[in-house]
Amino acid sequence: MSSFSDYLKNREQSFSNLTQSVKETTENRSNQDDRIWKPKMGADGTGYAVVRFLPGKDFTKTPWVRMYSHGFQGPTGKWFIENSLTTLGQKDPVSEFNSRLWNNGTEAGKEQARKQKRRTSYYANVLVLKDPINPANEGKVMIYQFGQKIFEKLTESMQPQYGEEPVNPFDPIDGANFRIKIKTVAGYWNYDSSDFAPAAALTEDEAKLEVVFNAQHDIHDLVAPHNFKTYEELQAKLDETMGVQNDPVQTQVKEAESFAEQLDDEIPEFSSKPAPTTVADDDEAELADFFKGLQS
């Protein structure tokens, strides 16, 4: 145990260490990560970029990771933007909240659950080959954050439906460049036109391939338990966002039903983007199956 005299001698260094610890803690909790890349939309309302998906350094692990999250604004005006513990196969307070809303027997409950539903993101290493909006990214190995549509493009290349030759999109030798094409449809970014170029080696220079390979990031650390808030922390954040002290579910269900009656069954918008009043059949089925699973 250090003495007081030791403290006096080392207090400046102690403060320096403390400052560094605060910085590291803040950075670990921050949603900002300079390694993460996403294409941007141009002034003309379209976007374009070319990337090459990479295999990851550990071939025993998948070259991508999947992250579940929630992002919505509560009646307090505060936002809840957090990763979901269901990513780790654990119970999550928002998923449980939404499950009870969905199963409370009212359309108001279901509508609110839709607006607060779980979102899916994927992360993978890519070499950015073309980024017209930010050319400084070209030639860099980044972590690409993308959604379900791009993931479907990846799986289709590996498991083609019409007799084409399967392609491993993560192979720098036998894979293919991926052309990201973005347009706006009904106010949302649409990636349907994105596709793979013909299969070809990234380069014939093995030394350059090795440089790219070694520059890859550990994407699996993104979904490591230490990067998630605890159940209790998420519950406290949910209560704060919803403006309730005890049971947020019963309070919010009653408020949602009250709003629906006052506004001729129009539930107030808790999102920064206009949300459709209905969801696609597959989304509806996915929500129903997910909430049933939480009850079992």
mmCIF file of C-alpha atoms in Angstrom:
data_model
loop_
_atom_site.group_PDB
_atom_site.id
_atom_site.type_symbol
_atom_site.label_atom_id
_atom_site.label_comp_id
_atom_site.label_asym_id
_atom_site.label_seq_id
_atom_site.Cartn_x
_atom_site.Cartn_y
_atom_site.Cartn_z
ATOM 1 C CA MET A 1 0.000 0.000 0.000
ATOM 2 C CA SER A 2 1.342 3.433 -0.924
ATOM 3 C CA SER A 3 2.000 5.993 1.793
ATOM 4 C CA PHE A 4 0.858 9.596 1.727
ATOM 5 C CA SER A 5 4.411 10.689 0.974
ATOM 6 C CA ASP A 6 4.408 8.369 -2.034
ATOM 7 C CA TYR A 7 1.178 9.986 -3.168
ATOM 8 C CA LEU A 8 2.662 13.479 -2.873
ATOM 9 C CA LYS A 9 5.666 12.442 -4.925
ATOM 10 C CA ASN A 10 3.620 10.816 -7.662
ATOM 11 C CA ARG A 11 0.367 12.762 -7.740
ATOM 12 C CA GLU A 12 1.160 14.500 -11.036
ATOM 13 C CA GLN A 13 1.822 11.157 -12.705
ATOM 14 C CA SER A 14 -1.244 9.759 -10.991
ATOM 15 C CA PHE A 15 -3.369 12.523 -12.498
ATOM 16 C CA SER A 16 -1.859 11.873 -15.916
ATOM 17 C CA ASN A 17 -2.723 8.184 -15.616
ATOM 18 C CA LEU A 18 -6.236 9.051 -14.471
ATOM 19 C CA THR A 19 -6.743 11.369 -17.435
ATOM 20 C CA GLN A 20 -5.619 8.643 -19.814
ATOM 21 C CA SER A 21 -8.000 6.153 -18.191
ATOM 22 C CA VAL A 22 -10.910 8.557 -18.633
ATOM 23 C CA LYS A 23 -9.970 9.030 -22.280
ATOM 24 C CA GLU A 24 -9.784 5.283 -22.898
ATOM 25 C CA THR A 25 -13.090 4.675 -21.144
ATOM 26 C CA THR A 26 -14.791 7.395 -23.172
ATOM 27 C CA GLU A 27 -13.363 6.084 -26.424
ATOM 28 C CA ASN A 28 -14.470 2.544 -25.626
ATOM 29 C CA ARG A 29 -18.018 3.758 -25.033
ATOM 30 C CA SER A 30 -18.121 6.009 -28.076
ATOM 31 C CA ASN A 31 -20.044 5.103 -31.201
ATOM 32 C CA GLN A 32 -17.392 6.879 -33.273
ATOM 33 C CA ASP A 33 -14.838 4.610 -34.887
ATOM 34 C CA ASP A 34 -12.533 6.009 -37.547
ATOM 35 C CA ARG A 35 -12.049 2.515 -38.973
ATOM 36 C CA ILE A 36 -15.697 2.224 -39.972
ATOM 37 C CA TRP A 37 -16.608 3.270 -43.508
ATOM 38 C CA LYS A 38 -19.912 3.754 -45.296
ATOM 39 C CA PRO A 39 -20.516 5.194 -48.780
ATOM 40 C CA LYS A 40 -22.113 8.622 -48.982
ATOM 41 C CA MET A 41 -24.792 10.093 -51.186
ATOM 42 C CA GLY A 42 -23.847 12.771 -53.705
ATOM 43 C CA ALA A 43 -25.611 16.072 -54.321
ATOM 44 C CA ASP A 44 -27.542 14.474 -57.188
ATOM 45 C CA GLY A 45 -29.237 12.003 -54.845
ATOM 46 C CA THR A 46 -27.187 8.988 -55.912
ATOM 47 C CA GLY A 47 -24.135 7.269 -54.499
ATOM 48 C CA TYR A 48 -21.410 5.055 -55.909
ATOM 49 C CA ALA A 49 -18.352 3.269 -54.554
ATOM 50 C CA VAL A 50 -16.287 0.172 -55.314
ATOM 51 C CA VAL A 51 -14.870 -2.100 -52.626
ATOM 52 C CA ARG A 52 -13.265 -5.503 -52.333
ATOM 53 C CA PHE A 53 -14.471 -7.648 -49.452
ATOM 54 C CA LEU A 54 -11.629 -9.284 -47.519
ATOM 55 C CA PRO A 55 -11.378 -12.654 -45.724
ATOM 56 C CA GLY A 56 -10.241 -11.539 -42.269
ATOM 57 C CA LYS A 57 -7.014 -12.654 -40.646
ATOM 58 C CA ASP A 58 -8.515 -15.619 -38.770
ATOM 59 C CA PHE A 59 -9.907 -18.129 -41.275
ATOM 60 C CA THR A 60 -11.633 -20.036 -38.444
ATOM 61 C CA LYS A 61 -14.043 -17.111 -38.002
ATOM 62 C CA THR A 62 -16.601 -15.611 -40.366
ATOM 63 C CA PRO A 63 -15.330 -12.623 -42.400
ATOM 64 C CA TRP A 64 -18.321 -10.634 -41.162
ATOM 65 C CA VAL A 65 -20.118 -9.995 -37.870
ATOM 66 C CA ARG A 66 -23.763 -9.171 -37.251
ATOM 67 C CA MET A 67 -24.897 -6.496 -34.820
ATOM 68 C CA TYR A 68 -28.419 -5.847 -33.543
ATOM 69 C CA SER A 69 -29.332 -2.385 -32.291
ATOM 70 C CA HIS A 70 -32.222 -0.073 -31.472
ATOM 71 C CA GLY A 71 -32.582 3.586 -32.386
ATOM 72 C CA PHE A 72 -35.694 5.610 -31.579
ATOM 73 C CA GLN A 73 -36.867 8.815 -29.928
ATOM 74 C CA GLY A 74 -39.090 8.602 -26.880
ATOM 75 C CA PRO A 75 -41.946 10.907 -25.810
ATOM 76 C CA THR A 76 -39.442 12.822 -23.651
ATOM 77 C CA GLY A 77 -37.619 13.921 -26.806
ATOM 78 C CA LYS A 78 -34.596 11.907 -25.740
ATOM 79 C CA TRP A 79 -33.042 9.288 -27.992
ATOM 80 C CA PHE A 80 -32.284 5.649 -27.301
ATOM 81 C CA ILE A 81 -29.453 4.564 -29.608
ATOM 82 C CA GLU A 82 -27.752 1.456 -28.282
ATOM 83 C CA ASN A 83 -26.508 -1.949 -29.357
ATOM 84 C CA SER A 84 -28.768 -4.825 -28.352
ATOM 85 C CA LEU A 85 -27.662 -7.611 -26.041
ATOM 86 C CA THR A 86 -29.523 -10.020 -28.331
ATOM 87 C CA THR A 87 -26.387 -9.757 -30.494
ATOM 88 C CA LEU A 88 -24.730 -11.862 -27.788
ATOM 89 C CA GLY A 89 -27.717 -14.168 -27.389
ATOM 90 C CA GLN A 90 -28.677 -12.463 -24.126
ATOM 91 C CA LYS A 91 -31.878 -10.888 -22.869
ATOM 92 C CA ASP A 92 -32.323 -7.229 -23.787
ATOM 93 C CA PRO A 93 -34.725 -4.784 -22.078
ATOM 94 C CA VAL A 94 -35.892 -3.117 -25.310
ATOM 95 C CA SER A 95 -36.642 -6.438 -26.983
ATOM 96 C CA GLU A 96 -38.598 -7.510 -23.913
ATOM 97 C CA PHE A 97 -40.398 -4.155 -23.849
ATOM 98 C CA ASN A 98 -41.332 -4.491 -27.517
ATOM 99 C CA SER A 99 -42.442 -8.090 -27.029
ATOM 100 C CA ARG A 100 -44.887 -7.080 -24.335
ATOM 101 C CA LEU A 101 -46.134 -4.173 -26.445
ATOM 102 C CA TRP A 102 -46.623 -6.488 -29.420
ATOM 103 C CA ASN A 103 -48.550 -9.044 -27.380
ATOM 104 C CA ASN A 104 -50.740 -6.679 -25.347
ATOM 105 C CA GLY A 105 -53.641 -7.130 -27.765
ATOM 106 C CA THR A 106 -53.780 -3.601 -29.195
ATOM 107 C CA GLU A 107 -52.810 -2.151 -32.554
ATOM 108 C CA ALA A 108 -51.291 0.785 -30.671
ATOM 109 C CA GLY A 109 -48.889 -1.574 -28.937
ATOM 110 C CA LYS A 110 -47.911 -3.251 -32.197
ATOM 111 C CA GLU A 111 -47.373 0.085 -33.940
ATOM 112 C CA GLN A 112 -45.052 1.306 -31.220
ATOM 113 C CA ALA A 113 -43.135 -1.988 -31.274
ATOM 114 C CA ARG A 114 -42.652 -1.598 -35.029
ATOM 115 C CA LYS A 115 -41.162 1.866 -34.595
ATOM 116 C CA GLN A 116 -38.772 0.611 -31.919
ATOM 117 C CA LYS A 117 -37.912 -2.672 -33.619
ATOM 118 C CA ARG A 118 -34.492 -4.206 -33.678
ATOM 119 C CA ARG A 119 -32.224 -3.195 -36.570
ATOM 120 C CA THR A 120 -29.582 -5.391 -38.161
ATOM 121 C CA SER A 121 -26.131 -4.254 -39.284
ATOM 122 C CA TYR A 122 -23.183 -6.209 -40.634
ATOM 123 C CA TYR A 123 -19.481 -5.374 -40.515
ATOM 124 C CA ALA A 124 -16.693 -6.684 -42.745
ATOM 125 C CA ASN A 125 -13.190 -5.708 -43.814
ATOM 126 C CA VAL A 126 -13.009 -4.098 -47.258
ATOM 127 C CA LEU A 127 -10.377 -2.477 -49.410
ATOM 128 C CA VAL A 128 -11.900 0.783 -50.659
ATOM 129 C CA LEU A 129 -11.108 1.003 -54.373
ATOM 130 C CA LYS A 130 -13.271 3.969 -55.349
ATOM 131 C CA ASP A 131 -14.943 6.573 -53.143
ATOM 132 C CA PRO A 132 -15.828 9.633 -55.263
ATOM 133 C CA ILE A 133 -17.234 11.609 -52.323
ATOM 134 C CA ASN A 134 -14.134 11.062 -50.190
ATOM 135 C CA PRO A 135 -11.197 9.971 -52.387
ATOM 136 C CA ALA A 136 -8.877 10.016 -49.348
ATOM 137 C CA ASN A 137 -10.389 6.650 -48.379
ATOM 138 C CA GLU A 138 -9.271 4.976 -51.598
ATOM 139 C CA GLY A 139 -6.578 2.375 -51.051
ATOM 140 C CA LYS A 140 -7.405 1.986 -47.359
ATOM 141 C CA VAL A 141 -8.571 -1.152 -45.574
ATOM 142 C CA MET A 142 -11.686 -0.129 -43.654
ATOM 143 C CA ILE A 143 -14.541 -1.771 -41.788
ATOM 144 C CA TYR A 144 -17.646 -1.523 -43.968
ATOM 145 C CA GLN A 145 -20.945 -1.223 -42.103
ATOM 146 C CA PHE A 146 -23.856 -2.435 -44.222
ATOM 147 C CA GLY A 147 -27.392 -3.726 -43.999
ATOM 148 C CA GLN A 148 -29.452 -6.737 -44.959
ATOM 149 C CA LYS A 149 -29.673 -5.946 -48.690
ATOM 150 C CA ILE A 150 -25.882 -5.943 -49.147
ATOM 151 C CA PHE A 151 -25.611 -9.109 -47.062
ATOM 152 C CA GLU A 152 -28.115 -10.762 -49.394
ATOM 153 C CA LYS A 153 -25.914 -9.782 -52.357
ATOM 154 C CA LEU A 154 -23.000 -11.542 -50.643
ATOM 155 C CA THR A 155 -24.965 -14.719 -49.974
ATOM 156 C CA GLU A 156 -26.338 -14.740 -53.529
ATOM 157 C CA SER A 157 -22.807 -14.701 -54.924
ATOM 158 C CA MET A 158 -21.890 -17.692 -52.760
ATOM 159 C CA GLN A 159 -25.160 -19.532 -53.393
ATOM 160 C CA PRO A 160 -26.422 -18.453 -56.847
ATOM 161 C CA GLN A 161 -29.962 -19.468 -57.768
ATOM 162 C CA TYR A 162 -29.725 -19.661 -61.553
ATOM 163 C CA GLY A 163 -26.860 -22.023 -62.236
ATOM 164 C CA GLU A 164 -24.052 -19.478 -62.135
ATOM 165 C CA GLU A 165 -20.677 -20.444 -60.757
ATOM 166 C CA PRO A 166 -20.451 -19.721 -57.012
ATOM 167 C CA VAL A 167 -17.977 -16.981 -56.096
ATOM 168 C CA ASN A 168 -16.363 -16.389 -52.726
ATOM 169 C CA PRO A 169 -16.747 -12.594 -52.470
ATOM 170 C CA PHE A 170 -14.208 -12.445 -49.635
ATOM 171 C CA ASP A 171 -11.374 -14.022 -51.637
ATOM 172 C CA PRO A 172 -8.805 -11.456 -52.856
ATOM 173 C CA ILE A 173 -7.647 -13.854 -55.584
ATOM 174 C CA ASP A 174 -10.768 -15.567 -56.942
ATOM 175 C CA GLY A 175 -13.340 -13.079 -55.695
ATOM 176 C CA ALA A 176 -14.744 -9.955 -57.330
ATOM 177 C CA ASN A 177 -14.987 -6.224 -56.761
ATOM 178 C CA PHE A 178 -18.319 -5.031 -55.400
ATOM 179 C CA ARG A 179 -19.960 -1.986 -56.980
ATOM 180 C CA ILE A 180 -22.133 -0.117 -54.504
ATOM 181 C CA LYS A 181 -24.919 1.796 -56.249
ATOM 182 C CA ILE A 182 -27.263 3.896 -54.146
ATOM 183 C CA LYS A 183 -30.450 5.683 -55.111
ATOM 184 C CA THR A 184 -33.335 7.158 -53.150
ATOM 185 C CA VAL A 185 -36.636 5.279 -53.162
ATOM 186 C CA ALA A 186 -39.583 6.537 -51.091
ATOM 187 C CA GLY A 187 -37.200 8.643 -49.019
ATOM 188 C CA TYR A 188 -34.837 5.793 -48.173
ATOM 189 C CA TRP A 189 -31.477 4.701 -49.530
ATOM 190 C CA ASN A 190 -31.851 1.771 -51.907
ATOM 191 C CA TYR A 191 -29.039 -0.648 -52.804
ATOM 192 C CA ASP A 192 -30.915 -2.968 -55.189
ATOM 193 C CA SER A 193 -28.740 -2.052 -58.186
ATOM 194 C CA SER A 194 -25.463 -2.902 -56.418
ATOM 195 C CA ASP A 195 -23.610 -5.819 -57.976
ATOM 196 C CA PHE A 196 -20.348 -7.710 -58.334
ATOM 197 C CA ALA A 197 -17.966 -7.161 -61.219
ATOM 198 C CA PRO A 198 -16.664 -10.279 -63.031
ATOM 199 C CA ALA A 199 -14.403 -12.387 -60.826
ATOM 200 C CA ALA A 200 -10.744 -11.378 -60.981
ATOM 201 C CA ALA A 201 -7.731 -11.201 -58.702
ATOM 202 C CA LEU A 202 -7.352 -8.002 -56.737
ATOM 203 C CA THR A 203 -3.733 -7.943 -57.933
ATOM 204 C CA GLU A 204 -1.221 -10.458 -59.249
ATOM 205 C CA ASP A 205 1.420 -9.093 -56.878
ATOM 206 C CA GLU A 206 1.517 -11.422 -53.865
ATOM 207 C CA ALA A 207 3.497 -8.899 -51.812
ATOM 208 C CA LYS A 208 0.737 -6.314 -52.277
ATOM 209 C CA LEU A 209 -1.891 -8.889 -51.350
ATOM 210 C CA GLU A 210 -0.003 -9.579 -48.144
ATOM 211 C CA VAL A 211 0.080 -5.868 -47.288
ATOM 212 C CA VAL A 212 -3.699 -5.675 -47.723
ATOM 213 C CA PHE A 213 -4.204 -8.878 -45.738
ATOM 214 C CA ASN A 214 -2.133 -7.621 -42.806
ATOM 215 C CA ALA A 215 -3.988 -4.292 -42.734
ATOM 216 C CA GLN A 216 -7.289 -5.951 -41.816
ATOM 217 C CA HIS A 217 -9.039 -5.096 -38.561
ATOM 218 C CA ASP A 218 -10.406 -7.396 -35.869
ATOM 219 C CA ILE A 219 -14.115 -7.056 -36.614
ATOM 220 C CA HIS A 220 -15.056 -9.718 -34.062
ATOM 221 C CA ASP A 221 -13.967 -7.367 -31.303
ATOM 222 C CA LEU A 222 -16.916 -5.146 -32.283
ATOM 223 C CA VAL A 223 -19.306 -7.756 -30.901
ATOM 224 C CA ALA A 224 -17.218 -8.715 -27.871
ATOM 225 C CA PRO A 225 -19.152 -8.468 -24.572
ATOM 226 C CA HIS A 226 -17.016 -5.601 -23.266
ATOM 227 C CA ASN A 227 -18.397 -3.342 -26.022
ATOM 228 C CA PHE A 228 -21.980 -3.664 -24.772
ATOM 229 C CA LYS A 229 -23.742 -1.917 -21.923
ATOM 230 C CA THR A 230 -25.159 -4.145 -19.222
ATOM 231 C CA TYR A 231 -28.831 -5.079 -19.007
ATOM 232 C CA GLU A 232 -29.210 -2.730 -16.041
ATOM 233 C CA GLU A 233 -27.565 0.172 -17.872
ATOM 234 C CA LEU A 234 -29.810 -0.337 -20.896
ATOM 235 C CA GLN A 235 -32.907 -0.567 -18.702
ATOM 236 C CA ALA A 236 -32.010 2.715 -17.008
ATOM 237 C CA LYS A 237 -31.475 4.366 -20.406
ATOM 238 C CA LEU A 238 -34.818 3.021 -21.649
ATOM 239 C CA ASP A 239 -36.640 4.334 -18.572
ATOM 240 C CA GLU A 240 -35.015 7.741 -19.041
ATOM 241 C CA THR A 241 -35.934 7.834 -22.737
ATOM 242 C CA MET A 242 -39.531 6.876 -22.034
ATOM 243 C CA GLY A 243 -39.845 9.176 -19.034
ATOM 244 C CA VAL A 244 -41.008 6.530 -16.575
ATOM 245 C CA GLN A 245 -39.712 5.514 -13.177
ATOM 246 C CA ASN A 246 -41.113 2.038 -12.712
ATOM 247 C CA ASP A 247 -42.628 -0.137 -15.425
ATOM 248 C CA PRO A 248 -42.166 1.520 -18.834
ATOM 249 C CA VAL A 249 -44.341 -1.026 -20.615
ATOM 250 C CA GLN A 250 -47.664 -0.426 -18.915
ATOM 251 C CA THR A 251 -47.181 3.346 -18.914
ATOM 252 C CA GLN A 252 -46.231 3.495 -22.579
ATOM 253 C CA VAL A 253 -49.010 1.140 -23.673
ATOM 254 C CA LYS A 254 -51.589 3.342 -21.985
ATOM 255 C CA GLU A 255 -50.068 6.495 -23.462
ATOM 256 C CA ALA A 256 -49.975 4.951 -26.938
ATOM 257 C CA GLU A 257 -53.639 3.950 -26.708
ATOM 258 C CA SER A 258 -54.568 7.416 -25.468
ATOM 259 C CA PHE A 259 -52.727 9.085 -28.332
ATOM 260 C CA ALA A 260 -54.414 6.746 -30.806
ATOM 261 C CA GLU A 261 -57.870 7.697 -29.556
ATOM 262 C CA GLN A 262 -57.113 11.422 -29.579
ATOM 263 C CA LEU A 263 -55.594 11.423 -33.057
ATOM 264 C CA ASP A 264 -58.022 9.056 -34.767
ATOM 265 C CA ASP A 265 -55.734 6.069 -34.370
ATOM 266 C CA GLU A 266 -52.611 7.929 -35.548
ATOM 267 C CA ILE A 267 -49.719 7.105 -33.278
ATOM 268 C CA PRO A 268 -47.227 9.988 -32.815
ATOM 269 C CA GLU A 269 -43.940 9.672 -34.690
ATOM 270 C CA PHE A 270 -41.002 8.891 -32.380
ATOM 271 C CA SER A 271 -38.463 8.663 -35.200
ATOM 272 C CA SER A 272 -36.378 11.329 -36.900
ATOM 273 C CA LYS A 273 -37.302 9.797 -40.264
ATOM 274 C CA PRO A 274 -40.823 9.335 -41.595
ATOM 275 C CA ALA A 275 -41.779 5.759 -40.834
ATOM 276 C CA PRO A 276 -44.369 3.815 -42.837
ATOM 277 C CA THR A 277 -47.551 2.897 -41.006
ATOM 278 C CA THR A 278 -47.251 -0.664 -42.247
ATOM 279 C CA VAL A 279 -44.353 -3.011 -42.712
ATOM 280 C CA ALA A 280 -43.670 -5.565 -45.396
ATOM 281 C CA ASP A 281 -45.141 -9.026 -44.874
ATOM 282 C CA ASP A 282 -41.726 -10.576 -44.255
ATOM 283 C CA ASP A 283 -40.885 -7.886 -41.672
ATOM 284 C CA GLU A 284 -44.240 -8.472 -39.964
ATOM 285 C CA ALA A 285 -43.633 -12.211 -39.851
ATOM 286 C CA GLU A 286 -40.100 -11.686 -38.568
ATOM 287 C CA LEU A 287 -41.355 -9.452 -35.766
ATOM 288 C CA ALA A 288 -44.065 -11.920 -34.795
ATOM 289 C CA ASP A 289 -41.653 -14.867 -34.751
ATOM 290 C CA PHE A 290 -39.077 -12.890 -32.762
ATOM 291 C CA PHE A 291 -41.558 -11.853 -30.073
ATOM 292 C CA LYS A 292 -42.992 -15.368 -29.827
ATOM 293 C CA GLY A 293 -39.463 -16.647 -29.286
ATOM 294 C CA LEU A 294 -38.979 -14.297 -26.343
ATOM 295 C CA GLN A 295 -42.048 -15.782 -24.652
ATOM 296 C CA SER A 296 -40.807 -19.380 -24.883
#
